[in-house]
N, C-alpha and C. Protein backbone atom coordinates (compact mmCIF):
# COMPACT_ATOMS: atom_id res chain seq x y z
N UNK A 1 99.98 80.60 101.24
CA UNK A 1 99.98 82.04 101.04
C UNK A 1 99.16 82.33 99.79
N UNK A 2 98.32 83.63 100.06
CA UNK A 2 97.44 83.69 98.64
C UNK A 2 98.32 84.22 97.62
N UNK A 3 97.83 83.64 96.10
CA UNK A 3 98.30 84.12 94.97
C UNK A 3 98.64 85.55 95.00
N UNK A 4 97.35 86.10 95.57
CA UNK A 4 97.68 87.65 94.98
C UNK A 4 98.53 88.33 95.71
N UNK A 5 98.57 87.94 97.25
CA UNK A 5 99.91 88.40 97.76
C UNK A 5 101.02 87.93 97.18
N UNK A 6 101.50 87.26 97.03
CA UNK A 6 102.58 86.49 96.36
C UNK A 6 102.97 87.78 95.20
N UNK A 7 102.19 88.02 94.55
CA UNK A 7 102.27 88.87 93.12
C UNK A 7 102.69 90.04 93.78
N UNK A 8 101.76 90.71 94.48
CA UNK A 8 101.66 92.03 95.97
C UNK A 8 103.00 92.31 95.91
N UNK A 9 103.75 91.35 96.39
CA UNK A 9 105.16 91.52 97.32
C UNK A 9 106.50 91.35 96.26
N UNK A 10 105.35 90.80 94.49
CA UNK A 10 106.98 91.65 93.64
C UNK A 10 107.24 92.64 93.68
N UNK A 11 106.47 93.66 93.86
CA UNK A 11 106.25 95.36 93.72
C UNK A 11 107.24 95.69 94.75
N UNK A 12 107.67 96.99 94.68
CA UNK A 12 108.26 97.17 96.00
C UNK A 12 107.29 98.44 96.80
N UNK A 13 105.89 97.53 96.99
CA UNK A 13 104.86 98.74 97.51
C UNK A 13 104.17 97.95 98.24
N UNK A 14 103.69 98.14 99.17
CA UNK A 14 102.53 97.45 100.27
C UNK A 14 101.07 97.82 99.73
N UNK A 15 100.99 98.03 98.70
CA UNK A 15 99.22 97.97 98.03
C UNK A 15 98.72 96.88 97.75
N UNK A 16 99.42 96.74 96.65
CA UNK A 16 99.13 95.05 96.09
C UNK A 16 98.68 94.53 96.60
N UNK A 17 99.81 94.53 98.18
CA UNK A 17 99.26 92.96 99.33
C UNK A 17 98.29 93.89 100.12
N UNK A 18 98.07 95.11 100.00
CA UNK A 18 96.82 95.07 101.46
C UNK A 18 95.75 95.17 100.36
N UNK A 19 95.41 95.16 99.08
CA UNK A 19 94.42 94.80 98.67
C UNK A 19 94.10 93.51 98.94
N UNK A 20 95.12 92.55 98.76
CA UNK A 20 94.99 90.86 98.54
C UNK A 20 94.28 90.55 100.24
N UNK A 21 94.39 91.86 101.34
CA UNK A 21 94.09 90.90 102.45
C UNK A 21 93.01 91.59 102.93
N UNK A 22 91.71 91.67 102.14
CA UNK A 22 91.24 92.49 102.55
C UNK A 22 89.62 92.02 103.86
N UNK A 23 90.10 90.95 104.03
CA UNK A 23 89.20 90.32 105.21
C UNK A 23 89.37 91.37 106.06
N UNK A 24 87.79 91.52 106.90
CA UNK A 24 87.92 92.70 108.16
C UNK A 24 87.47 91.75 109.83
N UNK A 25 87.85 92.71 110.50
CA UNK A 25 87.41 92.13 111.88
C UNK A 25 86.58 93.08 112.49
N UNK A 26 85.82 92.95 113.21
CA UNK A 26 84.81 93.78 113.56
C UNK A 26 85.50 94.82 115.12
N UNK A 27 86.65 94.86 115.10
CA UNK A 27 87.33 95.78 116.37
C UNK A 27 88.92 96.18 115.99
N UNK A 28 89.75 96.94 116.84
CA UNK A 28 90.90 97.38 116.52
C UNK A 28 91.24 96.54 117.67
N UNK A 29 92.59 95.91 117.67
CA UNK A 29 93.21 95.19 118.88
C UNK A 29 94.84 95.61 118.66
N UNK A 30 95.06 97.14 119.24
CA UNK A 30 96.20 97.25 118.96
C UNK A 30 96.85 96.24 119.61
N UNK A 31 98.53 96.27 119.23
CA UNK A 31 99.43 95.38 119.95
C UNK A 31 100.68 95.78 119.14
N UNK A 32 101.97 96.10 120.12
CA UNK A 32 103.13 97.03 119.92
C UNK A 32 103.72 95.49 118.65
N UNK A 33 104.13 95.88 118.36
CA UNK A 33 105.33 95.05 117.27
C UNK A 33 106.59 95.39 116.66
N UNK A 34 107.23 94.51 116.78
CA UNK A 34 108.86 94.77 116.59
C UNK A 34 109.15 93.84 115.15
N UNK A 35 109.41 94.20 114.03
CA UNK A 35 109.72 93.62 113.23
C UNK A 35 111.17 93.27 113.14
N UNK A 36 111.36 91.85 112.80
CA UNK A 36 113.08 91.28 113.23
C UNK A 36 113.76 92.22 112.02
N UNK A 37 114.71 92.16 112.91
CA UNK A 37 116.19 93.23 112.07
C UNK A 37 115.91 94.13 111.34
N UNK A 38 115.06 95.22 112.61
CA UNK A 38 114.83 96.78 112.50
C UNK A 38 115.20 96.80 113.92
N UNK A 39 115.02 98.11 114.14
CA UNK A 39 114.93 98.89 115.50
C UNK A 39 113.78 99.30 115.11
N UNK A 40 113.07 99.21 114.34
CA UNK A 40 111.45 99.78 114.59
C UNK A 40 110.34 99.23 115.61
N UNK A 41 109.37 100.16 116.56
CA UNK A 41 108.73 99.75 117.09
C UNK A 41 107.30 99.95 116.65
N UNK A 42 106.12 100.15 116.28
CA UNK A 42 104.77 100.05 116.21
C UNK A 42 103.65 99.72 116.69
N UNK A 43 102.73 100.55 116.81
CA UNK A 43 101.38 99.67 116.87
C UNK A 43 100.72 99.31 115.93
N UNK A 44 99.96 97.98 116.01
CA UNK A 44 99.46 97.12 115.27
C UNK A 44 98.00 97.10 115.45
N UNK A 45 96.73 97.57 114.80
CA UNK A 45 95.23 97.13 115.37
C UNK A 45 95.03 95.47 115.16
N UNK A 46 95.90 94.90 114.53
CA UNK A 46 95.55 93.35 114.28
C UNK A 46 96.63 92.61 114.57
N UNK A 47 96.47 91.33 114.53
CA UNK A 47 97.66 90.24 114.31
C UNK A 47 98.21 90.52 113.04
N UNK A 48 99.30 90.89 112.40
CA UNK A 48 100.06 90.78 111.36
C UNK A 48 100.42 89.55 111.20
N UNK A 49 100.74 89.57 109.40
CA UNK A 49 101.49 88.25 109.70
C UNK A 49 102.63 88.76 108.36
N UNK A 50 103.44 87.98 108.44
CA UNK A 50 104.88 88.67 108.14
C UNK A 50 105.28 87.67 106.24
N UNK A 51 105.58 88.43 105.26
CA UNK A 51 106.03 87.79 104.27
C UNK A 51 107.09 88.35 103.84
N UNK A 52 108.24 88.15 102.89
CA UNK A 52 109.23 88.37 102.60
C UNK A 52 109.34 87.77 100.93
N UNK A 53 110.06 88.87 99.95
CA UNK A 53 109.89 88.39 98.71
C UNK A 53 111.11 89.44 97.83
N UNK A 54 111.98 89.43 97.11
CA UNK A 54 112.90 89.50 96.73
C UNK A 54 112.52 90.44 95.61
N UNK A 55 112.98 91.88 95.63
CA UNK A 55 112.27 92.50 94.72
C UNK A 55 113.05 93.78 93.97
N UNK A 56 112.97 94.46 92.82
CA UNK A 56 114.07 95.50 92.56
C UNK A 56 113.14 96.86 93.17
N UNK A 57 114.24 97.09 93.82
CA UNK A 57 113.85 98.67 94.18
C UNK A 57 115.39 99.56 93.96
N UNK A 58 114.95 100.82 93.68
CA UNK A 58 116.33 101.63 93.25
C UNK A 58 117.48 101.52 92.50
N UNK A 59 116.87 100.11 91.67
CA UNK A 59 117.95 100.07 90.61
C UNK A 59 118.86 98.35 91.36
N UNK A 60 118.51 98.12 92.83
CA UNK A 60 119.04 96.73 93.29
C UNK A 60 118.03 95.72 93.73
N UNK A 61 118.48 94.37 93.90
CA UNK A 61 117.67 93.92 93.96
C UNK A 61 117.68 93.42 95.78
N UNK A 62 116.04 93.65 96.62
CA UNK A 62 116.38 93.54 97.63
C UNK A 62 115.30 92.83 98.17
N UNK A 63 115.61 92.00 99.94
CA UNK A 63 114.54 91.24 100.20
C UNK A 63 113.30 92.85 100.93
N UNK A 64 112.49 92.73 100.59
CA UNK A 64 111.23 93.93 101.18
C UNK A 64 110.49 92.38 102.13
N UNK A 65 110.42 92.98 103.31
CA UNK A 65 109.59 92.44 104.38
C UNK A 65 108.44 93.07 104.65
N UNK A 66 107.24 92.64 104.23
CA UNK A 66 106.34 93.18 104.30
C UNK A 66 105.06 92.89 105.60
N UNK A 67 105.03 93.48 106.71
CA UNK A 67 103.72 92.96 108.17
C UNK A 67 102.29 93.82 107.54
N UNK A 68 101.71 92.77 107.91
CA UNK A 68 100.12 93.29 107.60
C UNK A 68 98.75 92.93 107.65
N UNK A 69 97.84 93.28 108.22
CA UNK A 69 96.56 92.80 108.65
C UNK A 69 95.39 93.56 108.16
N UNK A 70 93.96 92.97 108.31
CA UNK A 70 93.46 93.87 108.28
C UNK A 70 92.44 94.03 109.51
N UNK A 71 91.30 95.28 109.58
CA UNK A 71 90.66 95.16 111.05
C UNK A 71 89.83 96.13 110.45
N UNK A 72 88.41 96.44 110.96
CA UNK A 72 87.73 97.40 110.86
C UNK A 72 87.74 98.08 109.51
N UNK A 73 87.54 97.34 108.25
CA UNK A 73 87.77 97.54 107.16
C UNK A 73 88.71 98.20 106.49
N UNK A 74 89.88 98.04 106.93
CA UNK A 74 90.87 99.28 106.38
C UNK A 74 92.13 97.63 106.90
N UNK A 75 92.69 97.78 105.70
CA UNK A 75 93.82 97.05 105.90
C UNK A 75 95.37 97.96 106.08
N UNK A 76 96.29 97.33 107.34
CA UNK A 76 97.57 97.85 107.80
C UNK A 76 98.76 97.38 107.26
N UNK A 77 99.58 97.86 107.26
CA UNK A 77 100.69 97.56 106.72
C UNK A 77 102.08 98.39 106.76
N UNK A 78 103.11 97.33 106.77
CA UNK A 78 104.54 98.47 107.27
C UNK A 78 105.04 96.92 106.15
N UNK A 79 106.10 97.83 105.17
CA UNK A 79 106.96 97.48 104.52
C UNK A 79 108.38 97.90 104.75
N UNK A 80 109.45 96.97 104.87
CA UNK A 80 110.95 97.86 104.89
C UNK A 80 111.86 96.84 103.84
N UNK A 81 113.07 97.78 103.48
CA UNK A 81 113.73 96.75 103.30
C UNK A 81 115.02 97.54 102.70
N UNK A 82 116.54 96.69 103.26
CA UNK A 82 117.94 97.44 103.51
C UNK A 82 118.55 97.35 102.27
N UNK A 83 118.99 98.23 102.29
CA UNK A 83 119.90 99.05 100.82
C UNK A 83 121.23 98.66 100.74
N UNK A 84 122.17 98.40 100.40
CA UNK A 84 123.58 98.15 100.16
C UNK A 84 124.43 99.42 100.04
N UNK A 85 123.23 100.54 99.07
CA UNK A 85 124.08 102.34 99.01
C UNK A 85 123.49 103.28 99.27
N UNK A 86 124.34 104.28 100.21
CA UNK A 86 123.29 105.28 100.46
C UNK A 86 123.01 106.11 99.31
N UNK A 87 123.54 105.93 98.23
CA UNK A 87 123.19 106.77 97.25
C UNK A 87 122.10 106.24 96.49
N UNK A 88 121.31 105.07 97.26
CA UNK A 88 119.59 104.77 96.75
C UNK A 88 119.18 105.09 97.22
N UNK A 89 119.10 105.36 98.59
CA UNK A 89 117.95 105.85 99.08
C UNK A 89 117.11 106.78 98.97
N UNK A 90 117.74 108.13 98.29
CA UNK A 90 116.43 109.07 97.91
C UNK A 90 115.68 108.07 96.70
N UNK A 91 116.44 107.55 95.86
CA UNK A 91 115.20 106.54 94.66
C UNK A 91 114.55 105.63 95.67
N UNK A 92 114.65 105.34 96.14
CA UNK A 92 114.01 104.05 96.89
C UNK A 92 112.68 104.94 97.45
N UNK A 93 113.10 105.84 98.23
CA UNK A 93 111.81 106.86 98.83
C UNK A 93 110.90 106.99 98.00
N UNK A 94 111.12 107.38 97.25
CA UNK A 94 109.93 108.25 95.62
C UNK A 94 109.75 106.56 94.69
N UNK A 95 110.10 105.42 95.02
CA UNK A 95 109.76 104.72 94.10
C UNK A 95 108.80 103.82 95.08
N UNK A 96 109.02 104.13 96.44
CA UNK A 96 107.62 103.00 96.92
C UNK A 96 106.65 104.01 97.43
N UNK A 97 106.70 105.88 97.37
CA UNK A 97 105.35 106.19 97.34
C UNK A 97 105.20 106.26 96.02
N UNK A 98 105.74 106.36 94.99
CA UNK A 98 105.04 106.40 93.40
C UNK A 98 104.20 104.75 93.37
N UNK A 99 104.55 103.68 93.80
CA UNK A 99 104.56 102.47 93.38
C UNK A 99 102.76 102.43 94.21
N UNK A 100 102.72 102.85 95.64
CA UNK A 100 101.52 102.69 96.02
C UNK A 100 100.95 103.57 95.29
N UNK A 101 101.15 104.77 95.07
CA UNK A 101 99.75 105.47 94.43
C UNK A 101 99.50 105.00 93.26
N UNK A 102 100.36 104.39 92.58
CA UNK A 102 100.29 103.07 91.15
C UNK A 102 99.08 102.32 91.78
N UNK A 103 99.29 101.84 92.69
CA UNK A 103 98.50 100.32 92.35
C UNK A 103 96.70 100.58 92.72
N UNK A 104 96.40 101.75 93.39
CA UNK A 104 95.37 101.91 92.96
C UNK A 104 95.07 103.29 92.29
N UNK A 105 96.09 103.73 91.33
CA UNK A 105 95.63 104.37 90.65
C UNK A 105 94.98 105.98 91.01
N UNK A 106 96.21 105.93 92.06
CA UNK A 106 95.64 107.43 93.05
C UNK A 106 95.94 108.75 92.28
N UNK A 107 95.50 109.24 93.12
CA UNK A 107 95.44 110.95 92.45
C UNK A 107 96.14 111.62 94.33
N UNK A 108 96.88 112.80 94.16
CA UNK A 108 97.57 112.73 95.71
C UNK A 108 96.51 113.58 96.12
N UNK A 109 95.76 113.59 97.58
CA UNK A 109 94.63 115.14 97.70
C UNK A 109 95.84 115.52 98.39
N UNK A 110 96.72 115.36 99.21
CA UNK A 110 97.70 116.27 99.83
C UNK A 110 98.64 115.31 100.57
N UNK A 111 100.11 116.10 101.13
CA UNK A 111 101.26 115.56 101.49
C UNK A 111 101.62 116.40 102.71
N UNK A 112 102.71 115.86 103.53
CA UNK A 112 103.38 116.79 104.28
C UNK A 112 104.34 116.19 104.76
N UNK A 113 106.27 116.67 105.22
CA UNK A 113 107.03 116.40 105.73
C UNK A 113 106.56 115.83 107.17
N UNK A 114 107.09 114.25 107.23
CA UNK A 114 106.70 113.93 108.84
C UNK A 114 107.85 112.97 109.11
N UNK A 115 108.60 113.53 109.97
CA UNK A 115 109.54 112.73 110.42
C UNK A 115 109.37 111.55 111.86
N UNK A 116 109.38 110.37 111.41
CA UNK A 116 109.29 109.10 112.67
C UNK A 116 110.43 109.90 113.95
N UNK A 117 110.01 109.56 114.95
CA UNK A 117 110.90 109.33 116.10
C UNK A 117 112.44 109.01 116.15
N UNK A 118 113.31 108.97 115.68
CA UNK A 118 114.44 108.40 115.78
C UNK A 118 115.29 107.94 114.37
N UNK A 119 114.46 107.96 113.57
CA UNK A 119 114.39 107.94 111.82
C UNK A 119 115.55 108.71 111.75
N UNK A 120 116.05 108.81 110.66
CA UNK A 120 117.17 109.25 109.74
C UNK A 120 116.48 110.60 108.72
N UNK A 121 116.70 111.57 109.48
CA UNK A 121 116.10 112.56 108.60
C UNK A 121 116.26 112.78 107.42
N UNK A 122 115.33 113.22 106.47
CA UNK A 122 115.36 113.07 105.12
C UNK A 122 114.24 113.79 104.22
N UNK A 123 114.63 114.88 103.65
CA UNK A 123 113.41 115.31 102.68
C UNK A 123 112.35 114.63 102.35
N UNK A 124 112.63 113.38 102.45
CA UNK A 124 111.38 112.62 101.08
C UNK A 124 110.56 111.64 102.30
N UNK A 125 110.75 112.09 103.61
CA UNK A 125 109.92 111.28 104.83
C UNK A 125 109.14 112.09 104.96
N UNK A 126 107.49 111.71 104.19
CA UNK A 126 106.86 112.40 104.05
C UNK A 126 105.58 111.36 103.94
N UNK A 127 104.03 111.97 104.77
CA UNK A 127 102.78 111.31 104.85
C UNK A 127 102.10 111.94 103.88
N UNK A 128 101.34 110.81 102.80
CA UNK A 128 101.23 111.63 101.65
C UNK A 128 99.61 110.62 101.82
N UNK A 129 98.11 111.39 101.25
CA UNK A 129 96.94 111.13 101.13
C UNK A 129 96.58 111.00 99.86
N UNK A 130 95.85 109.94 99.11
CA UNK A 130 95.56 109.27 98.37
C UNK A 130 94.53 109.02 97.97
N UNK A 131 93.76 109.28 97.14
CA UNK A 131 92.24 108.62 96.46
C UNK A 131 92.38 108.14 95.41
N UNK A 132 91.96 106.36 95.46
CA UNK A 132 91.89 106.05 93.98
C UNK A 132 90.83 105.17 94.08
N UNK A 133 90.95 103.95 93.07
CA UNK A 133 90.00 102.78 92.94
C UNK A 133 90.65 101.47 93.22
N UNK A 134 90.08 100.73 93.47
CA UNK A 134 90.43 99.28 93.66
C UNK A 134 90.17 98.49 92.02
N UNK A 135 90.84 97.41 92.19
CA UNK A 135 90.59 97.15 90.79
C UNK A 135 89.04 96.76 90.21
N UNK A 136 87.87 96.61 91.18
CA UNK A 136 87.02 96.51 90.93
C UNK A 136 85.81 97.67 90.24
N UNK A 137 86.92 98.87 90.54
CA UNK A 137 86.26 100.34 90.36
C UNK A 137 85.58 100.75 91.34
N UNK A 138 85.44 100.39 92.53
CA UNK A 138 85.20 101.08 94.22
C UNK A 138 86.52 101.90 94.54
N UNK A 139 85.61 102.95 95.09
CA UNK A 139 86.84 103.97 95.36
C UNK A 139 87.18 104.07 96.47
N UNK A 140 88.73 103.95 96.87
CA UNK A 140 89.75 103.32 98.30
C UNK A 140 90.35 104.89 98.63
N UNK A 141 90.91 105.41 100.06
CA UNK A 141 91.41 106.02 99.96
C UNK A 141 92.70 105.15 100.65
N UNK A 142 94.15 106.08 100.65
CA UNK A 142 95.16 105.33 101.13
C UNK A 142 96.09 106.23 101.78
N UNK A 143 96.61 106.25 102.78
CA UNK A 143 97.40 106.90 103.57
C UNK A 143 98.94 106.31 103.88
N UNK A 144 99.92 106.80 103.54
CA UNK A 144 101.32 106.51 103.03
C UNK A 144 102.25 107.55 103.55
N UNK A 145 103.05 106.28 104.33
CA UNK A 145 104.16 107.25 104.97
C UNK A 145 105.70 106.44 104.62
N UNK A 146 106.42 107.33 104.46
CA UNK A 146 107.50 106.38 104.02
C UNK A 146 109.36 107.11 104.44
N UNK A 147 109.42 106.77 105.11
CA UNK A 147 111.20 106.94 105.80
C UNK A 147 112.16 105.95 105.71
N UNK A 148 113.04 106.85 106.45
CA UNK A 148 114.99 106.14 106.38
C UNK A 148 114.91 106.00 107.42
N UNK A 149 115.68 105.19 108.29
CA UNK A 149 116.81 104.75 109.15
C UNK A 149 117.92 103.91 108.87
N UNK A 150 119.08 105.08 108.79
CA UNK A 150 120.24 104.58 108.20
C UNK A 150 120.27 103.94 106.38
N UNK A 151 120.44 102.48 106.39
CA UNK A 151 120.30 102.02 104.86
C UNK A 151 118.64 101.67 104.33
N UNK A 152 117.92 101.44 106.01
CA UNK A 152 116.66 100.30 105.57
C UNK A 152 115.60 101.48 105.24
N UNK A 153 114.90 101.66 104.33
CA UNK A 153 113.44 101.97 104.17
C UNK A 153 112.05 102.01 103.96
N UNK A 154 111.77 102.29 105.05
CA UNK A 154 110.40 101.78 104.94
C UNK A 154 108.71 102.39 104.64
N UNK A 155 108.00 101.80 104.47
CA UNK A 155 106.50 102.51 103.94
C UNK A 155 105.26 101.43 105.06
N UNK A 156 104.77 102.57 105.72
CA UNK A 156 103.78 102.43 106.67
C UNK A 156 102.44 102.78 106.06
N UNK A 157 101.65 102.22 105.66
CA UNK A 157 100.00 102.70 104.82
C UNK A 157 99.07 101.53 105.31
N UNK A 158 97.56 102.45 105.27
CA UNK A 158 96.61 102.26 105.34
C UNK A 158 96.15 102.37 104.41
N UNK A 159 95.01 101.51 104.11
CA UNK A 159 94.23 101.37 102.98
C UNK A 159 92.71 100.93 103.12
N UNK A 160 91.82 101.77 103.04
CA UNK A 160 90.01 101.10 102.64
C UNK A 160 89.16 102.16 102.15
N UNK A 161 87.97 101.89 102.50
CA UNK A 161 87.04 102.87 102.08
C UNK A 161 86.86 104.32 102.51
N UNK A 162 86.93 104.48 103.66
CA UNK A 162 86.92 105.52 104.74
C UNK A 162 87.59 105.17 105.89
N UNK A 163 89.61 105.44 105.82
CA UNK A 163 89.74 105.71 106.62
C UNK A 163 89.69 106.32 108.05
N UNK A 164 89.75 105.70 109.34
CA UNK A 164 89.18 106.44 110.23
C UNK A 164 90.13 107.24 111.14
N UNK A 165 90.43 108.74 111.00
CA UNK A 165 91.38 109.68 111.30
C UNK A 165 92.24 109.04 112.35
N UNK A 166 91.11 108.92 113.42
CA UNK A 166 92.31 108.92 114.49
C UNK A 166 92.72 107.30 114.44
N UNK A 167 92.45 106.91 114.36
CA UNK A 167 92.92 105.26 114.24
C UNK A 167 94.06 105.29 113.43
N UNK A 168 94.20 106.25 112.23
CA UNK A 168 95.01 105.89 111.20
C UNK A 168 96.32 106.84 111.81
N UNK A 169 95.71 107.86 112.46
CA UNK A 169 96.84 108.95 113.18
C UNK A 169 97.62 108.01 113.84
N UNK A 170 96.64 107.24 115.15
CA UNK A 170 97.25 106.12 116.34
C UNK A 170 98.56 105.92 115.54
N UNK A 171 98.01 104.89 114.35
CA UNK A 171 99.20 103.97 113.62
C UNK A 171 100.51 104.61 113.51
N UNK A 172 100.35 105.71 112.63
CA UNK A 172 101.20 106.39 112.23
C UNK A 172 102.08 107.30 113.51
N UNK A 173 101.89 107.81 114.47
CA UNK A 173 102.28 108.44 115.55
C UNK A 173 102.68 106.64 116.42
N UNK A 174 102.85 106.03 116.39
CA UNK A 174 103.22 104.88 117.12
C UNK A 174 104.46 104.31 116.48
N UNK A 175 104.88 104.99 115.43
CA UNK A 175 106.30 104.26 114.69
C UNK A 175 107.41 104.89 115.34
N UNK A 176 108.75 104.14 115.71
CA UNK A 176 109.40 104.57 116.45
C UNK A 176 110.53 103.46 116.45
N UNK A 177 111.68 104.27 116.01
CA UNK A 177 112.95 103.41 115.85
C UNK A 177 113.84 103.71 117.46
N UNK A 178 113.87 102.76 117.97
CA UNK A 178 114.44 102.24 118.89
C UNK A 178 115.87 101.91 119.51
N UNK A 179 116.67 102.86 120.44
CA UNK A 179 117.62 103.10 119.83
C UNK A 179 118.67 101.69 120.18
């Protein structure tokens, strides 16, 4: 496993690591995916591949499972990971979209309430747009969505140069907790 993912997956944010993976493939190959012990369902444009790393979010300390690939220059990614109280979960929400727009240093161009399919409704489930830099000083944009179901929460983002609308829509309109 590379170093920099390794580092990626102390955070409790999926930036880190979709910077670290930023190999591209020259096509989208969706493919539905079920990440173990969710009811979440998704589409995927790549093979993911799955890491797990022990991390504080909301004040506890928890395992965050992080799937992610990249394809067509824009790297994917769905992070979750289960809470012990429901009285973290609004911190948990606002600390892994604060944490991605951290890691490259975003500025927000705009947000909006979007509730997943079957999700656990919640003020702070919300798709929020992003412009920053990579650490090299190339400028990334990043697209970040982040919800409840029940204790577990999770953050769905895209990340590259020029996201491509509907591809990134696909992703995001394909999440779906399962009942």
């Amino acid at each position: 496993m590379p170093i920099a993912l390794l580092r990626a997956l102390r955070r409790p944010s999926i930036g880190s690591a979709l910077l670290a993976l930023a190999a591209c493939t020259p096509a989208l190959n969706w493919r539905e995916v079920r990440p173990a012990a969710t009811p979440l369902q998704l589409l995927m444009p790549c093979k993911a591949t799955a890491q797990e790393r022990q991390v504080m979010l909301a004040g506890q300390s928890v395992a965050l499972t992080l799937h992610a690939c990249a394809a067509a220059g824009q790297t994917w990614g769905l992070a979750s990971a289960a809470l012990q109280d429901p009285a973290r979960v609004q911190a948990a929400l606002q600390e892994l979209g604060a944490a991605a727009a951290s890691n490259i240093a975003a500025t927000e161009q705009r947000s909006h309430p979007m509730q997943v399919t079957g999700a656990t409704p919640h003020e702070l489930s919300q798709r929020r747009w992003l412009q920053g830099r990579l650490p090299d000083g190339k400028p990334v944009a990043m697209q970040v969505l982040v919800f409840v179901h029940g204790l577990r929460v999770f953050q769905a983002t895209v990340l590259g140069a020029e996201p491509d609308k509907d591809s990134v829509d696909t992703f995001f309109a394909s999440l779906r907790i399962q009942p």
